[in-house]
């Protein structure tokens, strides 16, 4: 309610409604890309909802108030130069700190949600998506109100939407993904120094990248496009490549770590094969739905998430990133939950693997 009221003060009621309608358009694209990455090691919906809500409400509220205060202070002391410093230095520091706080909280309080680089990217990206949504409402609403006041059509609104919704819908998720990469790296690290340095390095990289993006806006259209093509696009491509690699690492962990639980009698013989391939996971889900309805599909989804979490936990334990006592407790808890789901999920996974072999896969 606080952030809605604050945005409405700056946009007016019509601007707020227009901003909401336009700002929501890029959201499915960004969340869809993050959902694709999240398919291998699914994050609980409550954690994703927390991150989106934190970004859209808490982080944005603090950032707007802090940025406004900082901008006024710098402008009063440095004039136009102060505005540039505020945009390129102060705003990125504030915003990346506010967004990164969500990942930090989960890392400290719900470490199992940030167990890998892919998990860190997803949580950071969803937080940033929520932040960008509310920020877009603000900017688009302002543009609409200015267009209406000037009486010259909707040129400013169109330009704002093209810049923020078409050219850069992934800008905020890209910046904050670097923080997620830092926390994901820390979760896998054996060295105490790296566990501290990786999140700090991710935050610093996110702040510098964000500041470079903001500073480019002062270079005019040509300068902005140059920075966009020469700097931002390669960084974006690099993060995508790392995300794809991290996604594959989750599948490899399932194939390599889960056979130990087959030998111990916790899992069926064909399950590591099925759990280590996205295609077979989908086939098992469809098979369970056909036999048991929505309850069967949900059981497979939960089974897949738990088995992947178990594989990643064992992988981290082998690397010395999880204390032995903590590993034993969490491993047993995951195995107990898997065992309860086996009657619905295990046969579907076994049949999916058998069908794949019969098809020559």
Coordinates of C-alpha atoms in Angstrom, one line a residue, residues 46-288:
X46 CA 6.8 -19.2 -1.7
X47 CA 10.4 -18.3 -2.1
X48 CA 9.8 -16.9 -5.6
X49 CA 6.8 -14.9 -4.3
X50 CA 8.8 -13.5 -1.5
X51 CA 11.6 -12.4 -3.9
X52 CA 9.1 -10.8 -6.4
X53 CA 7.3 -9.0 -3.5
X54 CA 10.5 -7.8 -1.9
X55 CA 11.7 -6.4 -5.2
X56 CA 8.3 -4.8 -6.2
X57 CA 7.5 -3.4 -2.7
X58 CA 10.2 -3.3 -0.1
X59 CA 13.3 -2.7 -2.3
X60 CA 11.5 -0.2 -4.5
X61 CA 10.1 1.7 -1.6
X62 CA 13.5 2.1 0.1
X63 CA 15.2 2.9 -3.1
X64 CA 12.8 5.6 -4.1
X65 CA 13.0 7.3 -0.7
X66 CA 16.8 7.0 -0.6
X67 CA 17.4 8.0 -4.2
X68 CA 15.2 11.1 -3.8
X69 CA 17.0 12.2 -0.6
X70 CA 20.4 11.5 -2.1
X71 CA 19.5 13.3 -5.4
X72 CA 18.3 16.4 -3.5
X73 CA 21.4 16.5 -1.4
X74 CA 23.8 16.1 -4.3
X75 CA 21.9 18.6 -6.5
X76 CA 22.0 21.2 -3.7
X77 CA 25.8 20.8 -3.3
X78 CA 26.9 20.0 -6.8
X79 CA 24.1 21.1 -9.1
X80 CA 23.9 19.3 -12.5
X81 CA 27.1 17.4 -11.7
X82 CA 25.4 16.1 -8.5
X83 CA 22.5 14.7 -10.5
X84 CA 25.0 12.8 -12.7
X85 CA 26.8 11.4 -9.6
X86 CA 23.5 10.4 -8.1
X87 CA 22.4 8.5 -11.2
X88 CA 25.7 6.8 -12.0
X89 CA 26.9 6.1 -8.4
X90 CA 24.4 6.6 -5.6
X91 CA 21.4 5.0 -7.3
X92 CA 23.2 1.8 -8.3
X93 CA 24.6 1.5 -4.8
X94 CA 21.2 1.9 -3.2
X95 CA 19.2 -0.2 -5.7
X96 CA 21.6 -3.2 -5.9
X97 CA 21.9 -3.2 -2.1
X98 CA 18.1 -3.2 -1.7
X99 CA 17.6 -6.0 -4.3
X100 CA 20.5 -8.1 -3.1
X101 CA 19.1 -8.0 0.5
X102 CA 16.4 -10.5 -0.5
X103 CA 19.0 -13.0 -1.7
X104 CA 21.1 -12.4 1.4
X105 CA 18.2 -13.1 3.7
X106 CA 17.4 -16.4 2.0
X107 CA 21.1 -17.3 2.0
X108 CA 21.2 -16.7 5.7
X109 CA 17.8 -18.1 6.7
X110 CA 16.9 -20.6 3.9
X111 CA 20.3 -21.7 2.7
X112 CA 18.7 -24.7 0.8
X113 CA 17.1 -22.2 -1.7
X114 CA 20.5 -20.8 -2.6
X115 CA 22.4 -24.1 -3.2
X116 CA 23.9 -23.4 -6.6
X117 CA 24.7 -20.7 -9.1
X118 CA 21.5 -21.4 -11.0
X119 CA 19.4 -21.0 -7.8
X120 CA 21.1 -17.7 -7.0
X121 CA 20.5 -16.4 -10.5
X122 CA 16.8 -17.3 -10.3
X123 CA 16.2 -15.7 -6.9
X124 CA 18.1 -12.6 -7.8
X125 CA 16.4 -12.3 -11.2
X126 CA 12.9 -12.7 -9.8
X127 CA 13.7 -10.0 -7.2
X128 CA 15.0 -7.7 -9.9
X129 CA 11.9 -8.4 -12.0
X130 CA 9.7 -7.2 -9.3
X131 CA 11.8 -4.1 -8.8
X132 CA 11.8 -3.3 -12.5
X133 CA 8.0 -3.8 -12.6
X134 CA 7.3 -1.1 -10.0
X135 CA 10.0 1.2 -11.4
X136 CA 8.5 0.9 -14.9
X137 CA 5.1 1.7 -13.4
X138 CA 6.6 4.9 -12.1
X139 CA 8.5 5.9 -15.2
X140 CA 5.7 5.0 -17.6
X141 CA 3.1 6.7 -15.4
X142 CA 5.1 9.9 -15.3
X143 CA 5.6 9.9 -19.0
X144 CA 1.8 9.4 -19.6
X145 CA 1.0 12.3 -17.2
X146 CA 3.6 14.5 -18.9
X147 CA 2.2 13.7 -22.3
X148 CA -1.3 14.5 -21.2
X149 CA -0.2 17.8 -19.7
X150 CA 1.7 18.8 -22.8
X151 CA -1.2 17.7 -25.1
X152 CA 1.2 16.4 -27.8
X153 CA 0.1 12.7 -28.1
X154 CA 1.9 9.9 -26.3
X155 CA 5.5 10.3 -27.7
X156 CA 7.2 10.3 -24.3
X157 CA 5.2 7.2 -23.1
X158 CA 6.1 5.3 -26.3
X159 CA 9.8 6.2 -26.0
X160 CA 9.8 5.2 -22.4
X161 CA 8.2 1.8 -23.1
X162 CA 10.5 1.0 -26.0
X163 CA 13.6 1.9 -23.9
X164 CA 12.5 0.0 -20.7
X165 CA 10.1 -2.7 -22.0
X166 CA 11.6 -3.6 -25.4
X167 CA 15.3 -2.7 -25.3
X168 CA 16.1 -3.5 -21.7
X169 CA 13.5 -5.7 -20.0
X170 CA 16.4 -7.8 -18.7
X171 CA 18.6 -4.9 -17.4
X172 CA 17.7 -5.1 -13.7
X173 CA 17.7 -8.9 -13.7
X174 CA 21.1 -8.9 -15.4
X175 CA 22.6 -6.5 -12.8
X176 CA 21.2 -8.4 -9.8
X177 CA 22.0 -11.8 -11.3
X178 CA 25.6 -11.0 -10.6
X179 CA 24.8 -10.9 -6.9
X180 CA 22.9 -14.2 -7.2
X181 CA 26.0 -15.7 -8.9
X182 CA 28.1 -14.5 -6.0
X183 CA 25.8 -16.2 -3.4
X184 CA 25.5 -19.3 -5.5
X185 CA 29.3 -19.5 -5.7
X186 CA 29.5 -19.0 -2.0
X187 CA 27.1 -21.9 -1.4
X188 CA 29.4 -24.3 -3.3
X189 CA 32.7 -22.9 -1.9
X190 CA 34.9 -24.8 0.5
X191 CA 37.1 -21.9 1.3
X192 CA 35.9 -19.5 4.0
X193 CA 37.4 -16.5 2.3
X194 CA 35.7 -17.3 -1.0
X195 CA 32.3 -17.7 0.8
X196 CA 32.7 -14.1 1.9
X197 CA 34.4 -12.6 -1.1
X198 CA 32.0 -14.1 -3.8
X199 CA 28.8 -12.3 -2.6
X200 CA 30.8 -9.1 -2.1
X201 CA 32.3 -9.4 -5.5
X202 CA 28.9 -10.1 -7.1
X203 CA 27.4 -7.0 -5.4
X204 CA 30.3 -4.8 -6.6
X205 CA 30.0 -6.1 -10.1
X206 CA 26.3 -5.5 -10.1
X207 CA 26.8 -2.0 -8.9
X208 CA 29.5 -1.2 -11.5
X209 CA 27.4 -2.6 -14.3
X210 CA 24.3 -0.8 -13.2
X211 CA 26.3 2.5 -12.9
X212 CA 27.7 2.0 -16.4
X213 CA 24.2 1.6 -17.7
X214 CA 22.9 4.7 -16.0
X215 CA 25.9 6.8 -17.0
X216 CA 25.4 5.7 -20.7
X217 CA 22.1 7.5 -20.6
X218 CA 23.9 10.9 -20.4
X219 CA 25.9 10.1 -23.5
X220 CA 23.1 10.7 -25.9
X221 CA 21.5 8.2 -28.2
X222 CA 24.7 7.3 -30.1
X223 CA 26.7 6.9 -26.9
X224 CA 24.0 4.9 -25.2
X225 CA 23.7 2.5 -28.2
X226 CA 27.5 2.1 -28.3
X227 CA 27.6 1.1 -24.6
X228 CA 24.6 -1.1 -25.1
X229 CA 26.1 -3.0 -28.0
X230 CA 29.8 -3.1 -27.0
X231 CA 29.4 -3.6 -23.3
X232 CA 26.0 -4.6 -22.1
X233 CA 25.2 -7.2 -24.8
X234 CA 28.4 -9.2 -24.3
X235 CA 27.9 -9.2 -20.5
X236 CA 24.3 -10.4 -21.0
X237 CA 25.5 -13.1 -23.3
X238 CA 28.1 -14.2 -20.7
X239 CA 25.5 -14.4 -17.9
X240 CA 23.2 -16.5 -20.2
X241 CA 26.1 -18.9 -21.0
X242 CA 26.9 -19.2 -17.3
X243 CA 23.2 -19.8 -16.5
X244 CA 22.9 -22.5 -19.2
X245 CA 26.1 -24.2 -17.8
X246 CA 24.7 -24.0 -14.2
X247 CA 21.4 -25.6 -15.4
X248 CA 23.4 -28.5 -16.9
X249 CA 25.4 -28.8 -13.7
X250 CA 22.1 -29.5 -11.8
X251 CA 21.2 -32.3 -14.2
X252 CA 24.7 -33.8 -14.0
X253 CA 24.5 -33.8 -10.2
X254 CA 21.3 -35.8 -10.4
X255 CA 22.9 -38.4 -12.7
X256 CA 26.1 -38.7 -10.7
X257 CA 24.9 -38.4 -7.1
X258 CA 21.6 -40.2 -7.1
X259 CA 22.8 -43.7 -7.9
X260 CA 24.2 -43.9 -4.4
X261 CA 20.6 -43.8 -3.1
X262 CA 19.6 -46.5 -5.6
X263 CA 22.2 -48.8 -4.1
X264 CA 20.9 -48.0 -0.6
X265 CA 17.3 -48.8 -1.7
X266 CA 15.8 -45.3 -1.5
X267 CA 15.4 -44.8 -5.2
X268 CA 14.4 -47.0 -8.1
X269 CA 17.1 -48.2 -10.6
X270 CA 15.9 -46.1 -13.5
X271 CA 15.2 -42.9 -11.5
X272 CA 18.7 -41.2 -11.8
X273 CA 18.4 -41.5 -15.6
X274 CA 15.0 -40.0 -15.7
X275 CA 15.8 -37.3 -13.1
X276 CA 18.9 -36.3 -15.0
X277 CA 17.0 -35.3 -18.2
X278 CA 14.5 -32.5 -18.5
X279 CA 12.7 -34.4 -21.3
X280 CA 12.2 -37.5 -19.2
X281 CA 11.0 -35.4 -16.2
X282 CA 8.3 -33.9 -18.4
X283 CA 7.3 -37.4 -19.8
X284 CA 7.0 -38.7 -16.2
X285 CA 4.9 -35.8 -15.2
X286 CA 2.5 -36.4 -18.2
X287 CA 2.4 -40.1 -17.4
X288 CA 1.5 -39.5 -13.7

